[in-house]
Amino acid sequence: MPKGTYYFPEGFLWGTATAAHQVEGHNQNNTWYAWEQEESRITDGHKSGLACDWWGGRWREDFDRAQATSQNAHRLSIAWSRIQPAPERWDEDALDRYREMLIGLHDRKITPMVTLHHFSEPLWVAELGGWENEAIVDLFAAFVKKAVEALIPYCDLWVTINEPNVFAVGAYLDGVFPPGEKDLQAALKVLYNMVRAHAHAYTIIHDLQPDAQVGTAINYRGFKPATWVPLDHWLASIHSKLFNDLFPRALMDGQFRAIIKKEQIPEAAGTQDFLGVNYYSCDTVRFDLTKRREMFARRFYPEDALLSESGFIANLPDGFSEAIHWGRQFGVPIIITENGVEDSKDILRPRYLVEHLHALWRAMNENGIVKGYFHWSLVDNFEWERGWTQRFGLWGLDVDTQARIRRPSVDLYAEICRTNGISSEMVEKYAPEAMKRLFP
Ligand code: FCB
């Protein structure tokens, strides 16, 4: 077998990503906490509980782990519900705590990236109609102003909204996220309000910090037609337009093209300094008359695909290269804001990791400008409506004892971060089954 190393550009960001509700624990003032209390919303009735106890201070030991394993960046989110627990109340202690966390990252030579909305908001915002109510644009703006003002000295890399596409589908179409609606019109309204809220936040952040880098994190999903039948092709393309293109295109040219809802949002044009891409997998799409709510698309994984532990993710690294090619159309640098796989036994993860990074390397060599990669995630955390049934951490978590479990992928990723590349020795050692593909 040939030997060699795929090197990444100097200064490449190598990190992990997390989100407030998934790691902090004991936040009782947000939509997800309330959702967890309702019967049968979360698999096996799981609750976030203490999560990874970051609010209790365990972020320190986890940041130590990130530092000791050569990560030079970390993406975390801050909770609106903690910073503004009521419409007229700002919690300075909460801001202090986030300040401390960002200083903690700097002390460890880790560059922070902060997400301002990651799937959850305060209960009082939900009571006002949440993202369906246009008032959210100004409410979010006030929160962003307060939070960014407080955190400016420690961060200049901002994600306004995480996965607006997944949020709109999960919360307003599939009904598996709070508020559990199943209404396409509502989902589109929410996306429209999110574009406006992002645009407003973009301006606010740049007014406060002119050299800030501001973007969103879009979940890119490949949609492949199952057959040559034109209907399958048409469906795959519609799904891609709505799910992938809609949001970042609106931020590029101010046109909101939602097929049945077309609007101009001129203030959104030119409001992304980078494109955050979250990539996990691709779907095959086939026309199916019984799937009315899924817009007549039956989605599935190829029969021969390697699946993750619960079947949630198929290992399809070519889709990752495609994601980068797709992202180039927006004319801004790309940051991989999430990529990873659920795997408590760490059987597939090493292979998934090297094959995806190799796909990324390939796409970068074909002119995709990518500035960094954030693996999801540093440590197992609360996986939304799937609770604790999916384990995405490099480190495992024993939820009862808070013990961290070092998985082999920790050491693989550490070597990648430290050497800024993937070598044949690493692949041979940690994921020999990927040798054929990476070093043929
Ligand atoms: C993404 C979310 C993230 C995490 C991963 C597995 O859609 O942004 O919070 O749940 O999936």
CSV table of C-alpha atoms and ligand atoms in Angstrom, one decimal, residues 19 22 75 118-119 162-163 166 219 278 280 312 338 376 381-384 386 392, ligand 1:
chain,number,residue,atom,x,y,z
A,19,ALA,CA,-24.9,23.2,21.8
A,22,GLN,CA,-27.4,19.4,24.9
A,75,ARG,CA,-18.0,25.8,18.6
A,118,HIS,CA,-29.3,26.4,18.5
A,119,PHE,CA,-32.9,24.9,18.4
A,162,ASN,CA,-28.0,26.8,13.7
A,163,GLU,CA,-29.7,24.7,10.9
A,166,VAL,CA,-33.7,21.3,10.3
A,219,ASN,CA,-27.5,21.2,7.3
A,278,ASN,CA,-23.3,20.7,8.8
A,280,TYR,CA,-24.1,14.0,8.1
A,312,PHE,CA,-29.8,7.2,11.7
A,338,GLU,CA,-20.7,19.9,12.2
A,376,TRP,CA,-19.9,16.7,16.3
A,381,ASN,CA,-24.7,14.8,24.8
A,382,PHE,CA,-28.5,15.0,24.8
A,383,GLU,CA,-29.6,14.2,21.3
A,384,TRP,CA,-33.0,16.2,21.2
A,386,ARG,CA,-33.7,10.9,20.4
A,392,PHE,CA,-22.0,11.3,19.0
B,1,FCB,C1,-27.6,18.4,14.1
B,1,FCB,C2,-27.7,19.3,15.3
B,1,FCB,C3,-26.9,19.0,16.5
B,1,FCB,C4,-26.8,17.5,16.7
B,1,FCB,C5,-26.4,16.8,15.5
B,1,FCB,C6,-26.3,15.3,15.6
B,1,FCB,O1,-28.7,18.4,13.3
B,1,FCB,O2,-27.4,20.7,14.9
B,1,FCB,O3,-27.3,19.7,17.6
B,1,FCB,O4,-28.0,17.1,17.3
B,1,FCB,O5,-27.4,17.0,14.5
